[in-house]
XYZ file of N, CA, C and O in Angstrom:
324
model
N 0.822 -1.194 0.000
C 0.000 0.000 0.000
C 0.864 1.254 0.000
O 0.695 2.205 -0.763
N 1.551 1.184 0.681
C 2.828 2.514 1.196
C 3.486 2.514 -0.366
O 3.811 3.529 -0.982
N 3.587 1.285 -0.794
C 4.448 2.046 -3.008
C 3.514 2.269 -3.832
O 3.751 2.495 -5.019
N 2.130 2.235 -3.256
C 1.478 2.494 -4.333
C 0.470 4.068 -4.133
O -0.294 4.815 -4.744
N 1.222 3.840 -2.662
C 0.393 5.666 -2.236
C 0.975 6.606 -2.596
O 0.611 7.748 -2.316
N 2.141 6.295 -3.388
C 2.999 7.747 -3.883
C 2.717 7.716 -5.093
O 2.364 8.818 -5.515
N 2.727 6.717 -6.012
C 3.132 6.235 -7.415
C 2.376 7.170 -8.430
O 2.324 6.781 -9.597
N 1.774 8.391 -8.089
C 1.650 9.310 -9.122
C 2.506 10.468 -9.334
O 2.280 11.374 -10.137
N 3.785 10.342 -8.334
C 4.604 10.940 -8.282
C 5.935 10.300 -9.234
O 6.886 11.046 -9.468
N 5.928 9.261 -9.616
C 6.743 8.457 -10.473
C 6.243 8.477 -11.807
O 5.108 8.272 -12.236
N 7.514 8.820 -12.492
C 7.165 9.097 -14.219
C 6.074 7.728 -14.484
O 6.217 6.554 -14.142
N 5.027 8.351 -15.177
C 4.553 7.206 -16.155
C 5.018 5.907 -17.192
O 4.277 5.092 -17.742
N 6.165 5.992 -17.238
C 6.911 4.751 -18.187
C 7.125 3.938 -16.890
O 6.755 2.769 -17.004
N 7.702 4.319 -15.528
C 8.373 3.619 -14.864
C 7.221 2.978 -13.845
O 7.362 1.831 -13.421
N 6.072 3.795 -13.480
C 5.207 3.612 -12.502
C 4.014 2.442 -12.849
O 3.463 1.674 -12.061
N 3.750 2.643 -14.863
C 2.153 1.917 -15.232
C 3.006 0.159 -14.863
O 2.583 -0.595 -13.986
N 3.897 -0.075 -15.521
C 4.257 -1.504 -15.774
C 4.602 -2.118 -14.249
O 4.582 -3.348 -14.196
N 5.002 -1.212 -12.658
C 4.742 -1.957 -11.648
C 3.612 -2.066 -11.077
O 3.461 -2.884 -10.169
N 2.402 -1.099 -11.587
C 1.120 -0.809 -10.961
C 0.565 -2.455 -11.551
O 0.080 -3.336 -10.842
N 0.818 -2.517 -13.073
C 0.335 -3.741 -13.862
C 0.649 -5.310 -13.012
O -0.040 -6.296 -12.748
N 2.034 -4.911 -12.781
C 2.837 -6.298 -11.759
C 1.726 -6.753 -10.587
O 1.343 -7.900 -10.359
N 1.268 -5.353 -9.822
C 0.538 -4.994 -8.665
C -1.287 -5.936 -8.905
O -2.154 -6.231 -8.082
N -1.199 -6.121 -10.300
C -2.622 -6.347 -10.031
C -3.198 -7.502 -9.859
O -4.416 -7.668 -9.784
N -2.139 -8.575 -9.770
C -2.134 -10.117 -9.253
C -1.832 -10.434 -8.657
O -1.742 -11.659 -8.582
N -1.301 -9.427 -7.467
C -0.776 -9.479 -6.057
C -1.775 -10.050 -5.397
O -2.910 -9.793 -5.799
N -1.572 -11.173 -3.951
C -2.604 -12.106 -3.356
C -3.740 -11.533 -2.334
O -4.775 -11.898 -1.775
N -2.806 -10.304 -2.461
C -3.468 -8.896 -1.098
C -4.544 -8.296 -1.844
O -4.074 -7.256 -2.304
N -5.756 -8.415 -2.203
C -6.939 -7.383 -2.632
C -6.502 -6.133 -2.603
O -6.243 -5.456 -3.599
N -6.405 -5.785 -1.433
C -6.023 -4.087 -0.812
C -4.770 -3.479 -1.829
O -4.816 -2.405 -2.429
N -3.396 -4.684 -1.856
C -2.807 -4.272 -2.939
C -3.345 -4.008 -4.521
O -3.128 -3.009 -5.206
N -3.953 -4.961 -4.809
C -4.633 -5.003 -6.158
C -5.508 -3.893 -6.374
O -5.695 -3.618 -7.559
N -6.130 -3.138 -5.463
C -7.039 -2.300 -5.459
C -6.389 -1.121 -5.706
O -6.560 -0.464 -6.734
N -5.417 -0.725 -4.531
C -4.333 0.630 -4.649
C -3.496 0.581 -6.231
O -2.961 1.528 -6.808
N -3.594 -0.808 -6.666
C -2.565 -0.531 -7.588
C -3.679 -0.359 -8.762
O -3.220 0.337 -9.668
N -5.187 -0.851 -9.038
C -5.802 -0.364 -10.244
C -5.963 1.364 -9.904
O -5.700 2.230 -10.739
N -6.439 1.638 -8.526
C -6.236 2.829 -8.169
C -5.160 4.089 -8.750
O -5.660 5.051 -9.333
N -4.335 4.043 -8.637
C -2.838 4.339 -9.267
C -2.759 4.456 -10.642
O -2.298 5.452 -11.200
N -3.249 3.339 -11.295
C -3.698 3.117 -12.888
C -4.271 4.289 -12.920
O -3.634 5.293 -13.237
N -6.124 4.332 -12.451
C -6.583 5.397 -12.887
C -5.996 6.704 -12.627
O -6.370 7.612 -13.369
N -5.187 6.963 -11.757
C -3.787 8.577 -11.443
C -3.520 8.520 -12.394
O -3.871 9.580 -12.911
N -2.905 7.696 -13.336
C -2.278 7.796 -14.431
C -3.118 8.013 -16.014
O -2.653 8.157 -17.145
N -4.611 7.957 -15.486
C -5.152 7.598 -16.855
C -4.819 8.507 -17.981
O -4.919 7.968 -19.083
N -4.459 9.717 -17.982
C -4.368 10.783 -18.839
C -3.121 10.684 -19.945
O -2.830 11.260 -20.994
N -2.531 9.591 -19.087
C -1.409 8.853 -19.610
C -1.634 7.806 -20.351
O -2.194 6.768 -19.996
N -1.058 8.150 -21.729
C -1.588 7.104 -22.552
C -0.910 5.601 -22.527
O -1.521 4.584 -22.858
N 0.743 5.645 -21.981
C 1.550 4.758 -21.440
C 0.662 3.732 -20.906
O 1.336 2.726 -21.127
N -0.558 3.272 -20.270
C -1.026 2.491 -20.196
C -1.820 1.898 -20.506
O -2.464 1.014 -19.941
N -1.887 2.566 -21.981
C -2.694 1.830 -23.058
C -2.624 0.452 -23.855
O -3.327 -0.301 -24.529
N -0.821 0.656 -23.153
C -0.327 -0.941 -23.902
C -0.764 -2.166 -23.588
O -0.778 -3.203 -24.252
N -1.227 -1.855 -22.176
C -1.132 -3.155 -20.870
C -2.814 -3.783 -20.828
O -3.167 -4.700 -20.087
N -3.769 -3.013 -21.853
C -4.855 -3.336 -21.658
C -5.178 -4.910 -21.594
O -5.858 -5.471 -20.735
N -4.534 -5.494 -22.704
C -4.574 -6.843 -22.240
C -4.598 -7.302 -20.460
O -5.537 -7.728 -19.788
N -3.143 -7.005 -20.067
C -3.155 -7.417 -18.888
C -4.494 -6.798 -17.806
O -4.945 -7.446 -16.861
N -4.906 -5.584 -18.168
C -5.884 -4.943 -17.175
C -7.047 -5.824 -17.414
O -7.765 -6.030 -16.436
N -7.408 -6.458 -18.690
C -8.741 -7.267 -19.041
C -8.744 -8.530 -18.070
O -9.591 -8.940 -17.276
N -7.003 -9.172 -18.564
C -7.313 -10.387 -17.704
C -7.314 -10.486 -16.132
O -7.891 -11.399 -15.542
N -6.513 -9.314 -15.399
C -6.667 -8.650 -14.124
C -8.763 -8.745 -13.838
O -9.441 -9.270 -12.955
N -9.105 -7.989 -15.028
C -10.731 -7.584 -14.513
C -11.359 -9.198 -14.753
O -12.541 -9.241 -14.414
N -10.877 -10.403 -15.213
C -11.693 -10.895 -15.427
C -11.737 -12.498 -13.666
O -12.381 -13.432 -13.187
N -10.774 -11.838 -13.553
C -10.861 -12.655 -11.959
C -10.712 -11.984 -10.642
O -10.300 -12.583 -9.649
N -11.064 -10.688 -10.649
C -10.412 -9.584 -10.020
C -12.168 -9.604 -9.305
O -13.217 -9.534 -9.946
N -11.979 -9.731 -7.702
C -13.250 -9.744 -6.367
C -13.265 -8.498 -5.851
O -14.361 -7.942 -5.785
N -12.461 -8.022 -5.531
C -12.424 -6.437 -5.056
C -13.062 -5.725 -5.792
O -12.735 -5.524 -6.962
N -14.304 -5.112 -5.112
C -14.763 -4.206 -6.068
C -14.384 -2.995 -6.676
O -14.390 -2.726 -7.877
N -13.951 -2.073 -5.421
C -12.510 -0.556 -5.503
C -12.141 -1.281 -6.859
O -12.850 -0.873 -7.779
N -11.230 -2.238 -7.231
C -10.950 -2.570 -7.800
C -11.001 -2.780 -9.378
O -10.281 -2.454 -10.323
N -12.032 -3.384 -9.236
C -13.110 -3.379 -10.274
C -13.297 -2.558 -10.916
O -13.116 -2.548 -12.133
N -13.690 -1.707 -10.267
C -14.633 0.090 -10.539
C -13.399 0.427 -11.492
O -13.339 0.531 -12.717
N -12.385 0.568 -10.440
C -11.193 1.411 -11.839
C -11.119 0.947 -12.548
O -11.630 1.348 -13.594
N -10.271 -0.495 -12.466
C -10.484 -1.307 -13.797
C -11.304 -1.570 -15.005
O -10.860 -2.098 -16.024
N -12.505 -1.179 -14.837
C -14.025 -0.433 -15.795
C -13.119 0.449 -16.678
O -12.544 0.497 -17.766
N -13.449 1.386 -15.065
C -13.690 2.705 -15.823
C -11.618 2.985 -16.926
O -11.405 3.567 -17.990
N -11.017 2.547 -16.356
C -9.835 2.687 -17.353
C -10.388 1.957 -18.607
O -10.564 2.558 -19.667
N -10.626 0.772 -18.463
C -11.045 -0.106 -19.822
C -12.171 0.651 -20.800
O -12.179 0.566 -22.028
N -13.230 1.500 -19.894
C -13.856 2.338 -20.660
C -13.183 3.521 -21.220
O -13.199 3.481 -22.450
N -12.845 4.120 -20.943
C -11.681 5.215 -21.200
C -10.770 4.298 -22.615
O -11.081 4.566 -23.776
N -10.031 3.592 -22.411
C -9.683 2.856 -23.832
C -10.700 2.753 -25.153
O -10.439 2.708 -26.355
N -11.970 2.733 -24.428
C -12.296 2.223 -25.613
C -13.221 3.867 -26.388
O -14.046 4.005 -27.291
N -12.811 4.428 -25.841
C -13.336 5.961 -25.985
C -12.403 6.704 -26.915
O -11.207 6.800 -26.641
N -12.862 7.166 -27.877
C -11.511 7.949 -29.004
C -11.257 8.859 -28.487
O -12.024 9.684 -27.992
N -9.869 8.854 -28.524
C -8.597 10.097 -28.971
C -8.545 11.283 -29.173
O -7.473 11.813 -29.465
């Protein structure tokens, strides 16, 4: 929780791909802070790459916090440019 409460303070190249690591972590609470973090970053297109991984994250992912971002980023993708 404590690396993922700063992580909008960390450049976007370096921060989306550990938030991504973060989202199969066994801790909910982690998984949650880290889709959390995602959405800090959404404006950032850098995590447009990882959608795959965010789909398969949302598709076994119980936490709802969780969830919610994970939506709403996946909606945001699919929204034009």
């Amino acid at each position: 929780h404590a690396a993922t409460s700063n992580i909008k303070r960390l450049d976007p190249d370096n921060a989306i791909p550990l938030l991504i690591d973060r989202l199969t972590d066994p801790d909910r609470s982690v998984r949650a802070q880290a889709a959390i973090g995602l959405s800090a970053h959404a404006q950032s297109l850098g995590w447009r790459g990882h959608v795959p991984a965010i789909e398969t994250a949302l598709r076994t992912e119980t936490d709802p916090r969780a969830r919610e971002q994970l939506e709403r980023l996946l909606r945001g993708a699919a929204s034009p440019r």
